[in-house]
Short mmCIF file of C-alpha atoms in Angstrom, two decimals:
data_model
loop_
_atom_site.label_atom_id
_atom_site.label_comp_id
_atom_site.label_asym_id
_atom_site.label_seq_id
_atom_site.Cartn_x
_atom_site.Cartn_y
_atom_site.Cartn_z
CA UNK A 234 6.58 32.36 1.95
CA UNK A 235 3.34 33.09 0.60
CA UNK A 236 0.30 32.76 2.96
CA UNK A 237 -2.84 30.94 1.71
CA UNK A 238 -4.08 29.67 5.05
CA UNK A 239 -6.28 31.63 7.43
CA UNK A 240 -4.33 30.70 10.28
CA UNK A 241 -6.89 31.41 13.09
CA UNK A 242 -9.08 28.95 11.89
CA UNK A 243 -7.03 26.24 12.01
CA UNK A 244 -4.58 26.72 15.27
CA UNK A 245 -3.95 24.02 17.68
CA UNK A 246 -6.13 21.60 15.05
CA UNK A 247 -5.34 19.17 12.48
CA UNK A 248 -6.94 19.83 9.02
CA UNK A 249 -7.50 18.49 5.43
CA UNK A 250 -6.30 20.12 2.14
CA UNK A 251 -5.29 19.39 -1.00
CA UNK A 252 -3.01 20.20 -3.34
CA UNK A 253 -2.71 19.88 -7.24
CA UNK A 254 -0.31 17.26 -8.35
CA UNK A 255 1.54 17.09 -11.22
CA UNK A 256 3.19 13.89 -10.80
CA UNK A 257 0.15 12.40 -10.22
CA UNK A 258 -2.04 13.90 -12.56
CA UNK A 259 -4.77 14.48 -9.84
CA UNK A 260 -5.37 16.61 -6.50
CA UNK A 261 -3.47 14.78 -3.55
CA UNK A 262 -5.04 15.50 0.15
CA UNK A 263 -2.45 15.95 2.99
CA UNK A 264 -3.06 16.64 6.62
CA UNK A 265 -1.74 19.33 8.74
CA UNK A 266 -1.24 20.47 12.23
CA UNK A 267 -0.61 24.35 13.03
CA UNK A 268 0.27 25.67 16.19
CA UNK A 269 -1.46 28.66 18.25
CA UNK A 270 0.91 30.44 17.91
CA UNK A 271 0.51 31.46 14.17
CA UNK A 272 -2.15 33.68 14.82
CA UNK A 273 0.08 35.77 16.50
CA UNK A 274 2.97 35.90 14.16
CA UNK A 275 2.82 34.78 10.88
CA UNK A 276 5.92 36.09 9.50
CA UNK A 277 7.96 33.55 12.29
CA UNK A 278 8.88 30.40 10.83
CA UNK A 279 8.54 27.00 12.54
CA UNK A 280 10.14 23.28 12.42
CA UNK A 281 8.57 21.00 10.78
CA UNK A 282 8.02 17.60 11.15
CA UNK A 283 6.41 15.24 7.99
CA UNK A 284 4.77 11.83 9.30
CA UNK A 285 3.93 8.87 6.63
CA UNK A 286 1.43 6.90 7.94
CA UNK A 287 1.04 2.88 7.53
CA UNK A 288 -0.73 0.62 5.77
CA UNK A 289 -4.69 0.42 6.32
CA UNK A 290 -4.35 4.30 6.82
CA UNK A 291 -4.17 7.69 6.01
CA UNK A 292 -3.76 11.04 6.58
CA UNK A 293 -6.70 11.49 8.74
CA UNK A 294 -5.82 8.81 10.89
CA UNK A 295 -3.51 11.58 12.86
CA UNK A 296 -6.42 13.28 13.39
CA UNK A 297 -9.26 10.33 14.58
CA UNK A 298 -5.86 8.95 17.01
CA UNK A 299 -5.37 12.26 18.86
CA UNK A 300 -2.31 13.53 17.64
CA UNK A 301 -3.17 17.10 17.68
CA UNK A 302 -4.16 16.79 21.65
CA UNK A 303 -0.19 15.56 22.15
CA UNK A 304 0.92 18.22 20.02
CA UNK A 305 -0.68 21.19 22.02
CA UNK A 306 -0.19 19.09 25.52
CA UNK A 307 3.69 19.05 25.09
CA UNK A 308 3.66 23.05 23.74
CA UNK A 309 1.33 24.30 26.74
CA UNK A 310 3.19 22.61 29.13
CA UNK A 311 6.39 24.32 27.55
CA UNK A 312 7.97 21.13 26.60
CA UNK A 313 8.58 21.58 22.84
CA UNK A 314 8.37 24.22 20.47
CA UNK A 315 5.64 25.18 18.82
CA UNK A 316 5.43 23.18 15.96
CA UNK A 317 4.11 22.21 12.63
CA UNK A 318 3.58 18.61 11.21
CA UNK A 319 2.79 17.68 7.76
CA UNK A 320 0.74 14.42 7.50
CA UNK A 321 0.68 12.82 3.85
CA UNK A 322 -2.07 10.72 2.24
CA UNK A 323 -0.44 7.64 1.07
CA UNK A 324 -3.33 5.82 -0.39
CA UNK A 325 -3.12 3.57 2.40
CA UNK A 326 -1.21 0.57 0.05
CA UNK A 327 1.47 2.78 -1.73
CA UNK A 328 4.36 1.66 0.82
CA UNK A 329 5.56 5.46 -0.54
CA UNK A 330 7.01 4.20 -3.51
CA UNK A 331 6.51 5.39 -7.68
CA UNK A 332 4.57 2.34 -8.95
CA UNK A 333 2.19 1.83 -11.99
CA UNK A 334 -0.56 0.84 -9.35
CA UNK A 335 -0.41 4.00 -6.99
CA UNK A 336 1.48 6.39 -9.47
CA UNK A 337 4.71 8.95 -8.73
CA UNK A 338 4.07 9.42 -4.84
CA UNK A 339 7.81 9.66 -4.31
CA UNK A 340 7.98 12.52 -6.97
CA UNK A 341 4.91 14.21 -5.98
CA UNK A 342 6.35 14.20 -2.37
CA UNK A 343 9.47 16.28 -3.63
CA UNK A 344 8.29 18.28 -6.69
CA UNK A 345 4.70 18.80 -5.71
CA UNK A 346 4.07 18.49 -2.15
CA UNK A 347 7.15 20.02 -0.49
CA UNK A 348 7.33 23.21 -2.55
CA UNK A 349 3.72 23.35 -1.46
CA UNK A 350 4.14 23.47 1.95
CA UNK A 351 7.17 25.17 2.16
CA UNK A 352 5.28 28.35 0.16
CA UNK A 353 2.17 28.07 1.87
CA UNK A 354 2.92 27.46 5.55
CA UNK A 355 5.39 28.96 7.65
CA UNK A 356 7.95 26.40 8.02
CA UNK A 357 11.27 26.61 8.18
CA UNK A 358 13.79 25.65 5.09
CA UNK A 359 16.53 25.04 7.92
CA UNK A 360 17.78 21.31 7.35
CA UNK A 361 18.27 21.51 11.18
CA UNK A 362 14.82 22.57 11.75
CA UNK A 363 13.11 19.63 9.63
CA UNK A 364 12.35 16.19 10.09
CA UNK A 365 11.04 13.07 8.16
CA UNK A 366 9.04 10.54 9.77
CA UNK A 367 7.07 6.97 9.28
CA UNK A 368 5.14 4.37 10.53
CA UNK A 369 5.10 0.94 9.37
CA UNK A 370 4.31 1.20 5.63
CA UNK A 371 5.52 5.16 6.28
CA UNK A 372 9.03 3.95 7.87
CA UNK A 373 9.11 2.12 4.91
CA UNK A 374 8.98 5.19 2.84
CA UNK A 375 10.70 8.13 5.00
CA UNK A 376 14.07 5.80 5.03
CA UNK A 377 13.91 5.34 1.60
CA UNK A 378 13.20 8.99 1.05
CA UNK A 379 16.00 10.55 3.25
CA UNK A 380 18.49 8.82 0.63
CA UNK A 381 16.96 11.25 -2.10
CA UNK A 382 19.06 13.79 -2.98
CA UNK A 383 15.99 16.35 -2.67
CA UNK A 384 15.43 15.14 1.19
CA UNK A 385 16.60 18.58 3.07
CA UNK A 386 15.98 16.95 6.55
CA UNK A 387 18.88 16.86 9.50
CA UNK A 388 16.17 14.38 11.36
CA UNK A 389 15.14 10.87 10.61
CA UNK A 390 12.20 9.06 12.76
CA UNK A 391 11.04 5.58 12.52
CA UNK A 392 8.50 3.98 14.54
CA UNK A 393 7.89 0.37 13.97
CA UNK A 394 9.25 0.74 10.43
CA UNK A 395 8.26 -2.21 7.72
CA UNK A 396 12.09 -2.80 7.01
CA UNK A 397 12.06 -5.84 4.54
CA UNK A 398 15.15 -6.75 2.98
CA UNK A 399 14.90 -8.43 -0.32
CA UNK A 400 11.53 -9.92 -0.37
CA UNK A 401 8.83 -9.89 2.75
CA UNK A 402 8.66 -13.05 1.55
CA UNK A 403 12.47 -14.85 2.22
CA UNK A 404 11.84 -16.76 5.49
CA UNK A 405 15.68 -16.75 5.54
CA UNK A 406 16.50 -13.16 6.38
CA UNK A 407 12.97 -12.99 7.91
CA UNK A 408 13.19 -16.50 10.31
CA UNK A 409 10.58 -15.04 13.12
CA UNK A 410 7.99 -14.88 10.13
CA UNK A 411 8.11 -17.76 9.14
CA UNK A 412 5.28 -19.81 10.24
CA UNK A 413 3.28 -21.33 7.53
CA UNK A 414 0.61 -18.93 7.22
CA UNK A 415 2.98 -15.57 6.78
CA UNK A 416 2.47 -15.65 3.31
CA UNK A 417 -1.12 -15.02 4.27
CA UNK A 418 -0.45 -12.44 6.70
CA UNK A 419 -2.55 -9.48 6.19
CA UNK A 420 0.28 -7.25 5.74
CA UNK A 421 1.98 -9.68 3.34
CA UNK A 422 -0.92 -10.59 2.07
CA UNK A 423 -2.58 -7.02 0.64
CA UNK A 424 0.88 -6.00 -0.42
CA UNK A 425 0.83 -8.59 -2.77
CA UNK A 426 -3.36 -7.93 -4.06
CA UNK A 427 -2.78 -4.45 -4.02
CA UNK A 428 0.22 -4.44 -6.24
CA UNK A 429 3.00 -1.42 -5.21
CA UNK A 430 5.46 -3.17 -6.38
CA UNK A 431 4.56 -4.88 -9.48
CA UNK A 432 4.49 -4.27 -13.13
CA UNK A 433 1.32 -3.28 -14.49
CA UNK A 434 1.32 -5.62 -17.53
CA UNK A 435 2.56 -9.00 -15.58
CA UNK A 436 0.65 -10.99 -13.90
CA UNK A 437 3.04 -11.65 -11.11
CA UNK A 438 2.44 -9.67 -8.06
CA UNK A 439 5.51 -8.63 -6.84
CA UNK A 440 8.69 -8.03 -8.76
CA UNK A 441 11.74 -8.17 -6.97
CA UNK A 442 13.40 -5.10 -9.16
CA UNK A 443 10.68 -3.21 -8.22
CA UNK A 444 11.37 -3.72 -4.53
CA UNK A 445 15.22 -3.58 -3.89
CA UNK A 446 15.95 -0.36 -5.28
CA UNK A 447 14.27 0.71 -2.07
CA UNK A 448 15.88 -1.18 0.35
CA UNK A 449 18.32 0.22 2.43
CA UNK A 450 21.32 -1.60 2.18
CA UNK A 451 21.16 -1.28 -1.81
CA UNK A 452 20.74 2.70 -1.28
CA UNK A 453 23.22 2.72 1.12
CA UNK A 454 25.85 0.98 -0.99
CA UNK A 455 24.94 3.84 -3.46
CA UNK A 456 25.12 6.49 -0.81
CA UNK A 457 27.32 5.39 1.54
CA UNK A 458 27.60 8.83 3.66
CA UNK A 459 23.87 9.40 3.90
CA UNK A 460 23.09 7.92 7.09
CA UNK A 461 25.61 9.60 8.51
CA UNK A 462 24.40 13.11 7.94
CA UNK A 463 21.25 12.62 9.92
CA UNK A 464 20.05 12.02 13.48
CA UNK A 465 18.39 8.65 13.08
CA UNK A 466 15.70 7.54 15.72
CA UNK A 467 14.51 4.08 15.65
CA UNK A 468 11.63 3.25 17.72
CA UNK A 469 9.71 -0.71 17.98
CA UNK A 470 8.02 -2.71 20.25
CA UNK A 471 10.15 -6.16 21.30
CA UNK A 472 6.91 -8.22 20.83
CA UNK A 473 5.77 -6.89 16.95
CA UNK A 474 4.93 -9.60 15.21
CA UNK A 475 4.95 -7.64 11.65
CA UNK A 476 7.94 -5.78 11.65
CA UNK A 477 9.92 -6.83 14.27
CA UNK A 478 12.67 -9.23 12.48
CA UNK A 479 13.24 -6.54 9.90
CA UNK A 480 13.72 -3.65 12.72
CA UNK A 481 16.46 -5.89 14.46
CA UNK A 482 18.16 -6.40 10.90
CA UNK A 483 17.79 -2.83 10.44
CA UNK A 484 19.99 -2.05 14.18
CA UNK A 485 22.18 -4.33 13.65
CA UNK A 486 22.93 -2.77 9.80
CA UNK A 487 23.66 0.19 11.83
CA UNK A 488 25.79 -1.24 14.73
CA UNK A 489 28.24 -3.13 11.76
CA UNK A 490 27.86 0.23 9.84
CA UNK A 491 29.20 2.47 12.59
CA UNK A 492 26.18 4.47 12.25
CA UNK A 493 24.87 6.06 15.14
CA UNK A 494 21.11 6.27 16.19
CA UNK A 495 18.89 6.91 18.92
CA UNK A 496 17.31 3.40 19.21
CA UNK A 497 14.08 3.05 21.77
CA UNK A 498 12.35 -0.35 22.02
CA UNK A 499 9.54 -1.06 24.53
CA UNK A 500 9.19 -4.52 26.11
CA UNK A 501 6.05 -5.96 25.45
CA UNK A 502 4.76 -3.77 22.80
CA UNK A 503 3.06 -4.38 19.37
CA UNK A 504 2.11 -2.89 16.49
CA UNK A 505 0.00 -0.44 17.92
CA UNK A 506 -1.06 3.46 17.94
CA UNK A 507 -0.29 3.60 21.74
CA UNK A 508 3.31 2.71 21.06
CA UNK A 509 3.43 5.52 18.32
CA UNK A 510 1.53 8.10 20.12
CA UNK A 511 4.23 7.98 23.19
CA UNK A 512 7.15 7.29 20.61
CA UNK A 513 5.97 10.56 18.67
CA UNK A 514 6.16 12.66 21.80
CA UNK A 515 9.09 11.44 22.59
CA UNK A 516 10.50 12.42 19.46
CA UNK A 517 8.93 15.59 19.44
CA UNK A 518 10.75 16.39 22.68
CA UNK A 519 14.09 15.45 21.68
CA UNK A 520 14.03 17.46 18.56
CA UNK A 521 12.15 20.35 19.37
CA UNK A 522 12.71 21.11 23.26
CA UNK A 523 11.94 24.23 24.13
CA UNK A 524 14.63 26.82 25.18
CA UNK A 525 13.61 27.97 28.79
#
């Protein structure tokens, strides 16, 4: 590990930096929460958690929502680990994929971003001490990313997780979006104006081949085993009215699978930071409980 952080200055807080990217032939910001502890000993490593965030948001939305108050709530009160957690900046309409719109996010992730990390922070390179994480848009991305071969995580977390099968658009596998307007659903909606899964020189807005690749039941048929070498935690609310069809295709993919998973949903709950704040400690806790 080589140290490039002064670690004092930025214990028990989330904070912006930026990295170089190769992939993406620019500098790419991430966020990052670091633990008090760090001041104390830097040569210790620590799990590490790394948290995709949804559409309409970024990186710094962990740190406007609070997250670093539930981080250092659960660790003073000796119910975790310390911890460290890596937050991404996904340019918000990227749905974590490579795309001629966004660029090679899903490259940059492995070749640029966790090499990064891994050198500049003290995390740990234990599998069993590692975890991949999304919301929404981000749930999206970390289950299609924990199929890549590079993905050295023992711990998958999804929290309301934009599972579309072979179109957002198919009112067939998607019946409880299907009212007239869904096509004009926000979310629908500014994935197809912003373009993450079209081709740069058509005109049409989303391209099926540019979708399904990163769906999992077509990565699963590829790598049938994969799911099986991870703890899987699913969290939604029963009343979502974006992802919530997809979610139940997605646990019942499992249950016919054999897969096992950790599955949490909350009656009455939406699409909402509340639900992921309490669903991210929660997760934090069964991952990372501290030894007393």
């Amino acid at each position: 590990m080589i140290s490039l952080f002064t670690s004092s200055l930025y214990a028990q807080s989330i904070h912006t930096n930026q990295l170089y990217s190769d992939h993406l032939g620019k500098p790419w910001r991430y966020s990052i929460y670091l633990p008090e502890l760090i001041k104390e000993n830097t040569s210790q490593s620590y799990p590490v958690i790394f948290l995709l965030h949804g559409m309409f948001n970024s990186d710094k939305s962990f740190l406007h929502k609070g997250f670093a108050k539930i981080i250092n709530e659960l660790i003073d009160k000796q119910l975790i680990e310390p911890v460290i957690v890596v937050f991404p900046h996904g340019f918000q309409h990227s749905w974590w994929i490579d795309s001629d719109k966004f660029g090679a996010i899903q490259q940059s992730f492995f070749e640029d971003l966790l090499p990064h990390i891994n050198h500049t922070y003290p995390v740990s390179l234990n599998s069993h001490q590692r975890a991949l994480a999304g919301i929404s848009m981000g749930g999206f991305g970390a289950l299609n990313y924990i199929f890549d071969s590079r993905a050295n995580f023992d711990h998958l977390a999804l929290f309301s997780p934009a599972l579309f099968l072979d179109s957002p658009l198919n009112l067939q596998t998607h019946p409880h979006a299907a009212p007239i307007n869904w096509r004009h659903h926000h979310v629908i909606k500014n994935t197809l104006e912003q373009r993450a899964f079209a081709i740069a020189e058509q005109e049409q807005s989303f391209n099926a081949l540019r979708f399904i690749p990163h769906t999992y039941p077509y990565l699963h048929q590829r790598f049938p085993q994969r799911l099986n070498e991870v703890n899987i935690f699913l969290f939604y609310g029963d009343s979502d009215p974006i992802t919530d069809s997809g979610t139940r295709f997605f646990q019942d993919f499992l249950q016919e699978h054999h897969i096992s998973a950790t599955i949490t949903v909350t009656q009455g709950a939406k699409h909402s930071w509340s639900l992921w704040k309490t669903d991210f400690a929660r997760t934090l806790q069964y991952l990372f409980p501290k030894n007393k």
